[in-house]
Coordinates of C-alpha atoms in Angstrom, one line a residue:
X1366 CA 18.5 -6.0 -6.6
X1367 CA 20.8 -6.0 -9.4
X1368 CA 19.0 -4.2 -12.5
X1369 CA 19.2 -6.8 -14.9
X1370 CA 17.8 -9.2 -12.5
X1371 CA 14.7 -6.4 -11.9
X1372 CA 14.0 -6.2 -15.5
X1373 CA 13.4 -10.0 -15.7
X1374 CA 11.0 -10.2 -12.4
X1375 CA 9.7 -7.3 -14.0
X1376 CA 9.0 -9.0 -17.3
X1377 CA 7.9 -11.9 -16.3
X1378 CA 5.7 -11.1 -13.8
X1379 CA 4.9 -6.8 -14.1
X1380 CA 4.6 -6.4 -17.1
X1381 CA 1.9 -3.4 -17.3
X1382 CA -0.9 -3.5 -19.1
X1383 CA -2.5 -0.5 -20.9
X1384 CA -4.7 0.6 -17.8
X1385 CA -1.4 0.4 -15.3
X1386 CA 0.2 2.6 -18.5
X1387 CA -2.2 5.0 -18.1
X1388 CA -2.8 5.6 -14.1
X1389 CA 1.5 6.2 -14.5
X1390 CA 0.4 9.2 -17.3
X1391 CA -2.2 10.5 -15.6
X1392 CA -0.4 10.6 -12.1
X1393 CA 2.1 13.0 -13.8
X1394 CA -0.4 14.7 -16.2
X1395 CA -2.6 15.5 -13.1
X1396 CA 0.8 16.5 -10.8
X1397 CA 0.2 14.2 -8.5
X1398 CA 3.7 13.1 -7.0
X1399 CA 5.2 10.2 -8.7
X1400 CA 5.9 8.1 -5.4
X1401 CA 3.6 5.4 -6.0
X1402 CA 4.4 1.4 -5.7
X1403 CA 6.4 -0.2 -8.6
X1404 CA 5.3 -2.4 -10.8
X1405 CA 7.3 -5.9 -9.0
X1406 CA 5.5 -4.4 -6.1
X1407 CA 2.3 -4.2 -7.4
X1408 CA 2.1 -7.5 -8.7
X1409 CA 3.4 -8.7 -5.0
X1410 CA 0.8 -7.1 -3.2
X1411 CA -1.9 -9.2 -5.7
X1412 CA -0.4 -12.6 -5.0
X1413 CA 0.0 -11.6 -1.5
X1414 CA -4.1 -10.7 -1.5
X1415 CA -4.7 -14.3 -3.5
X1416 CA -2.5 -16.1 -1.4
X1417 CA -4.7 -15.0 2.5
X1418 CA -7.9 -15.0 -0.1
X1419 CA -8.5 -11.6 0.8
X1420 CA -12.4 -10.3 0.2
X1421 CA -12.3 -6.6 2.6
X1422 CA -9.1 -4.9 2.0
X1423 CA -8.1 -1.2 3.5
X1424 CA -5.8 0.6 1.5
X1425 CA -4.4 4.3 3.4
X1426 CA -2.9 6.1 1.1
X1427 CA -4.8 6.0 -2.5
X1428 CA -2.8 8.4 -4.5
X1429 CA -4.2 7.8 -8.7
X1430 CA -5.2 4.2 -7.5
X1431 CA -2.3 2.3 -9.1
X1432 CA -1.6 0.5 -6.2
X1433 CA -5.3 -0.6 -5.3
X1434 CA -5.7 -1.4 -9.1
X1435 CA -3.2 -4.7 -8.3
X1436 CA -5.2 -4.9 -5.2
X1437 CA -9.2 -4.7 -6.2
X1438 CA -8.1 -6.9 -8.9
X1439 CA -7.2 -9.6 -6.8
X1440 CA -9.9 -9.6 -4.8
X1441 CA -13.5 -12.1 -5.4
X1442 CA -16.5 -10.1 -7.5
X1443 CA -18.0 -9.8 -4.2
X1444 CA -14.8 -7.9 -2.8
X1445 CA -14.1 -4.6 -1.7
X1446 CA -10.8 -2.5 -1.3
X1447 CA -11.9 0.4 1.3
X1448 CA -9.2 3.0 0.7
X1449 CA -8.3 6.7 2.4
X1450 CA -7.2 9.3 0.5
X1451 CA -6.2 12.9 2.7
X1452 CA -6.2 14.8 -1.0
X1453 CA -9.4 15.4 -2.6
X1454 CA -7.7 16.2 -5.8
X1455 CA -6.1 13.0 -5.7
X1456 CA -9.4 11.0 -4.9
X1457 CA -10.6 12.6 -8.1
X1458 CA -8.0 11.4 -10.5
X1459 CA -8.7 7.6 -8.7
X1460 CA -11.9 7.9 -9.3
X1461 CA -11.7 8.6 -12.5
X1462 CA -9.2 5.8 -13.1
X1463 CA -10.7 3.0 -11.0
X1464 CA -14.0 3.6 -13.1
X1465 CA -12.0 3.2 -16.3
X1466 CA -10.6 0.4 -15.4
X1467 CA -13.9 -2.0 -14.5
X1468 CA -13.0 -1.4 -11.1
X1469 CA -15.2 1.0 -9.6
X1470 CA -17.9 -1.4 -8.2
X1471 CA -15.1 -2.7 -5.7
X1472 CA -13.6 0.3 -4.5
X1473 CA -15.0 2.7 -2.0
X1474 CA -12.5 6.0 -1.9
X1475 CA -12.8 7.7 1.4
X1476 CA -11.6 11.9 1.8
X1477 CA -9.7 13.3 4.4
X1478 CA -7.6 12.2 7.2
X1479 CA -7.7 8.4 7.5
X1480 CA -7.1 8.0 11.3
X1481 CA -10.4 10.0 11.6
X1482 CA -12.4 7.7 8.9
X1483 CA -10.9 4.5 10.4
X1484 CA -11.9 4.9 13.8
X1485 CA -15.6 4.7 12.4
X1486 CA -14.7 1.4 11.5
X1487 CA -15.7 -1.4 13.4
X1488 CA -15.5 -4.3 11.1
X1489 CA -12.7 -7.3 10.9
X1490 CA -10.6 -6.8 7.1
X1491 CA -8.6 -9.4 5.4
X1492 CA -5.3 -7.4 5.0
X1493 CA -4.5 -3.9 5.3
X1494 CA -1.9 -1.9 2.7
X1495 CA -0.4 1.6 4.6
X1496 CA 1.1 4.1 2.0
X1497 CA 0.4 7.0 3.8
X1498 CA 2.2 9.8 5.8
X1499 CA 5.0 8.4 7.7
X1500 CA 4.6 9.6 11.2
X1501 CA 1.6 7.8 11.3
X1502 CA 2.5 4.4 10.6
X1503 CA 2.7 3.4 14.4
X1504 CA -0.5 4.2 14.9
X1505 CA -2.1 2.8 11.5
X1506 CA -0.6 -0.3 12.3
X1507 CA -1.8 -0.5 16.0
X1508 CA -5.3 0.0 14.1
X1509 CA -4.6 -2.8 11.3
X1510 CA -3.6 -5.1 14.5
X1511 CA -6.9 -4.8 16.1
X1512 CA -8.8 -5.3 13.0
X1513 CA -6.7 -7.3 10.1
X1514 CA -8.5 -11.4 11.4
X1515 CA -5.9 -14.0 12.4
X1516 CA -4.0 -15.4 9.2
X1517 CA -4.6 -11.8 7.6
X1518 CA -1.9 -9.5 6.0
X1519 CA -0.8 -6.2 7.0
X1520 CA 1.6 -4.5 4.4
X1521 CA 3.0 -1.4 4.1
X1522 CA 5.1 0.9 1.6
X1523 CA 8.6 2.6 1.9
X1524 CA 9.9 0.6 5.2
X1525 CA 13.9 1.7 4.1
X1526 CA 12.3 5.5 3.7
X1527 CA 14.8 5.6 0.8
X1528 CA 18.0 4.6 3.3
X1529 CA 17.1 6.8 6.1
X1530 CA 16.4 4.1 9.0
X1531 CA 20.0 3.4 8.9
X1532 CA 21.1 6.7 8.6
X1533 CA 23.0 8.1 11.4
X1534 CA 22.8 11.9 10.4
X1535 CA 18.3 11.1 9.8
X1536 CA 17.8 9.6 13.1
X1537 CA 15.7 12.2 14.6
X1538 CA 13.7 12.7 11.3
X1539 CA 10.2 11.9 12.8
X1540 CA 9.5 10.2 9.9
X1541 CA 12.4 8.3 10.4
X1542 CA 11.7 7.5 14.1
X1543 CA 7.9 6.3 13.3
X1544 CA 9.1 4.3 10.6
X1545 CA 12.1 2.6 13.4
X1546 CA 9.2 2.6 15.8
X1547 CA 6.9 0.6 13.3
X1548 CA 9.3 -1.9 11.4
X1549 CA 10.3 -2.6 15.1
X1550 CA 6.9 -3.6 15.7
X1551 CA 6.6 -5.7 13.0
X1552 CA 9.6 -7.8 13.5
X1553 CA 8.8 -8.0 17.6
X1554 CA 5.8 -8.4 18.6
X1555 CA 4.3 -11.8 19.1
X1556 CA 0.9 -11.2 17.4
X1557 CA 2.4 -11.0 14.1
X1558 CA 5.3 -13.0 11.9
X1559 CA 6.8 -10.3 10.0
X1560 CA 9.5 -9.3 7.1
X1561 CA 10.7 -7.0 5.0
X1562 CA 10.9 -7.7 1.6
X1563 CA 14.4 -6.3 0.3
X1564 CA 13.7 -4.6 -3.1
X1565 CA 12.6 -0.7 -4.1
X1566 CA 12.0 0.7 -0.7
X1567 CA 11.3 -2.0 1.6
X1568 CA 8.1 -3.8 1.1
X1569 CA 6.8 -4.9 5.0
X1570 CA 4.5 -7.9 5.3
X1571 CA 3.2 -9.4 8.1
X1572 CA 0.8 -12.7 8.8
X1573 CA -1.7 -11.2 12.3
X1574 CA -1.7 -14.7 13.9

């Protein structure tokens, strides 16, 4: 998207408030790689929570919470956002951070691999956001497909992997092949009705029908 053009989505509808400031510091204070949503995406994935009237949302991949900030804070009072976090470090700084920010009542931060905490879970969600490690996506969204109730969302992070699933010379990246695999998935597969939204690095999003 034409810069110019970002800046006024951005403005309008981004803009970040003092909270959203500070998870941005703290994930560089802390070290935490800056590879976190934007802020257009951010404030996508909270209309697209609103919009299915999400209540039980998983989150894989919690980094400093920035992305389940725009999440929890769609969601009812009642609400939860169930996210996985491999890095205990990280899970610390989120912590911290959903706490300051009113949230901590609706988020439950889960340590250590996430395909071994999801299996223990048995419930039906409302949506599902995956911003996790890459080779895994296939098989977090053949979870999120058996779990995410008809007229739910699954969404995920980083579908263009930064230009690579074009790439001729990245094709046998496994990361690259996963991602293929999973936005393949998406678009095909009769159980869902799927896109990728074109800006930053590919924002998926899919209706379970």
């Amino acid at each position: 998207m034409d810069e110019a053009l970002l800046d006024y989505v951005r403005n309008l509808f981004a803009v970040e408030d003092d909270h959203l400031t500070r998870i941005r510091q703290r994930t560089e204070e802390e070290g935490l790689p800056t590879i976190g949503v934007r802020p257009e995406e951010g404030r996508m994935l909270q209309v697209l929570m609103a919009a299915v009237g999400a209540r039980r949302v998983v989150e894989i991949g919690t980094l400093a919470g920035y992305s389940g900030t725009w999440i929890a804070r769609a969601l009812p009072d009642d609400g939860k956002l169930i996210t996985f976090e491999a890095d205990e470090h990280h899970a610390q700084v989120a912590r911290q951070l959903f706490e300051e920010g009113g949230l901590a009542e609706k988020v439950d931060i889960h340590v250590g691999p996430a395909l071994d905490h999801l299996r223990s879970i048995d419930e039906t969600v409302d949506a599902v956001f995956i911003d996790a490690d890459k080779d895994s996506y296939p098989a977090y969204l053949a979870w999120a497909m058996d779990h995410v109730r008809p007229g739910g969302l699954i969404t995920a992070h980083n579908a263009f992997m930064r230009g690579r699933v074009i790439d001729p010379d990245a094709q046998d990246e496994p990361g690259v092949r996963n991602m293929r695999a999973f936005n393949q998935t998406v678009a095909r597969d009769e159980r869902l009705t799927g896109m990728i939204l074109p800006f930053g690095d590919g924002l998926t999003i899919a209706v379970v029908r």
